[in-house]
Amino acid sequence: MSVEVKIKRVTTRDIRARKGGEPLVVLTAYTAPMTRLLDPHCDILLVGDSLGMVVYGMDTTLGVTLDMMINHGRAVVKASTHACVVVDMPFGSYQESREQAFRNCARVMCETGCAAIKLEGGRELADTILFLTERGVPVMAHIGLKPQAVHAAGGFRAQGRLDAEAEAIRADARAITEAGAFAVVVEGTVEPVSRALSAEIAIPTIGIGASVACDGQVLVTEDVLGLFDDFTPKFVKRYTDLRPIITQAVETYAAEVKARSFPGPEHCFGIAKK
Ligand code: KIV
């Protein structure tokens, strides 16, 4: 008799409870095959709007649509059993009003089955985050460098070097915590700022380019694997370089097709050659 053991998925409550404990392991995921490889090793799989750049070849994340996020979110939820899946809300889908944010977040949660959503913003979105969390939408916030605000910020640059900037980020962290966010991504902030805000808020900080002073780290999977080199931030450690491996496999495939030397149906279906 076989006994089926169902492994419980990591919940947003579990994530919240990891504050100050074992660091949270977070990677981005956009597709089912990659999700299956990452899922056992991650606490959170983030369906990030970085998919606009990584999957769709856009220059920024601004052109990402709600439908794209829903399609990829659904694939990641379906292919995972362990990690808590968080889906990014794309630019323009939550900034207009609390009601617009709720309508679109509810759509993402219902149509993907994800556990939570992420949105970029601090004090200016505290009201919206409160509105969402009071209505059953778990929110992960994203402060510091906010890629959706790249034009307003004048480019991708580290945040918090000036005292006023550092104080603003810490105020953002406090505001989104009070509004009920269960965790916060802190992007592109200098180490003293990450350390200070991680110490003063009660929810886990998940850093990206924000030093080891956070409660966990998130990276874009394709950066980690060497699969995306349009723009790789300096802080990213590439753990492997899959490009030469893929290139070699494709070259071998092309050579075999041209030489008509690839396996035929007799190989696939076990039909013996006469
Ligand atoms: O869109 C994304 O993938 C993100 C992470 C890099 C934090 O927001």
PDB file of N, CA and C and ligand atoms in Angstrom, residues 28 46 48-50 88 118 142 185 208 218 220, ligand 1:
ATOM      1  N   THR A  28      12.963  34.282  -8.622  1.00  0.00           N
ATOM      2  CA  THR A  28      11.862  34.541  -9.552  1.00  0.00           C
ATOM      3  C   THR A  28      11.566  33.268 -10.345  1.00  0.00           C
ATOM      4  N   LEU A  46       8.765  34.138  -6.713  1.00  0.00           N
ATOM      5  CA  LEU A  46       8.194  35.426  -7.102  1.00  0.00           C
ATOM      6  C   LEU A  46       8.006  35.459  -8.611  1.00  0.00           C
ATOM      7  N   GLY A  48       7.868  37.722 -10.895  1.00  0.00           N
ATOM      8  CA  GLY A  48       8.192  39.144 -10.938  1.00  0.00           C
ATOM      9  C   GLY A  48       7.837  39.756 -12.286  1.00  0.00           C
ATOM     10  N   ASP A  49       7.560  41.071 -12.262  1.00  0.00           N
ATOM     11  CA  ASP A  49       7.317  41.721 -13.555  1.00  0.00           C
ATOM     12  C   ASP A  49       8.630  41.911 -14.316  1.00  0.00           C
ATOM     13  N   SER A  50       9.747  41.500 -13.698  1.00  0.00           N
ATOM     14  CA  SER A  50      11.014  41.434 -14.431  1.00  0.00           C
ATOM     15  C   SER A  50      10.864  40.520 -15.644  1.00  0.00           C
ATOM     16  N   ASP A  88       3.696  39.635  -8.893  1.00  0.00           N
ATOM     17  CA  ASP A  88       3.869  41.086  -8.983  1.00  0.00           C
ATOM     18  C   ASP A  88       2.685  41.750  -9.671  1.00  0.00           C
ATOM     19  N   LYS A 118       2.612  41.322  -4.907  1.00  0.00           N
ATOM     20  CA  LYS A 118       3.643  42.299  -4.532  1.00  0.00           C
ATOM     21  C   LYS A 118       3.372  43.587  -5.280  1.00  0.00           C
ATOM     22  N   HIS A 142       7.478  46.587  -1.808  1.00  0.00           N
ATOM     23  CA  HIS A 142       8.782  46.669  -2.496  1.00  0.00           C
ATOM     24  C   HIS A 142       9.245  48.118  -2.403  1.00  0.00           C
ATOM     25  N   VAL A 185      10.246  43.556  -0.002  1.00  0.00           N
ATOM     26  CA  VAL A 185      11.469  43.506  -0.808  1.00  0.00           C
ATOM     27  C   VAL A 185      12.152  44.860  -0.677  1.00  0.00           C
ATOM     28  N   ILE A 208      17.504  42.657  -2.355  1.00  0.00           N
ATOM     29  CA  ILE A 208      18.084  42.404  -3.686  1.00  0.00           C
ATOM     30  C   ILE A 208      19.041  43.576  -3.912  1.00  0.00           C
ATOM     31  N   VAL A 218      16.331  37.851  -2.614  1.00  0.00           N
ATOM     32  CA  VAL A 218      15.679  37.453  -3.858  1.00  0.00           C
ATOM     33  C   VAL A 218      16.604  37.822  -5.007  1.00  0.00           C
ATOM     34  N   VAL A 220      16.912  37.348  -9.554  1.00  0.00           N
ATOM     35  CA  VAL A 220      16.266  36.912 -10.788  1.00  0.00           C
ATOM     36  C   VAL A 220      16.985  35.619 -11.226  1.00  0.00           C
TER      37      VAL A 220
HETATM   38  O1  KIV B   1      10.218  41.865 -10.801  1.00  0.00           O
HETATM   39  C1  KIV B   1      11.001  41.235 -10.070  1.00  0.00           C
HETATM   40  O2  KIV B   1      11.501  40.169 -10.427  1.00  0.00           O
HETATM   41  C2  KIV B   1      11.292  41.797  -8.773  1.00  0.00           C
HETATM   42  C3  KIV B   1      12.439  41.217  -8.004  1.00  0.00           C
HETATM   43  C4  KIV B   1      13.710  41.297  -8.721  1.00  0.00           C
HETATM   44  C5  KIV B   1      12.494  41.735  -6.633  1.00  0.00           C
HETATM   45  O3  KIV B   1      10.643  42.686  -8.344  1.00  0.00           O
END
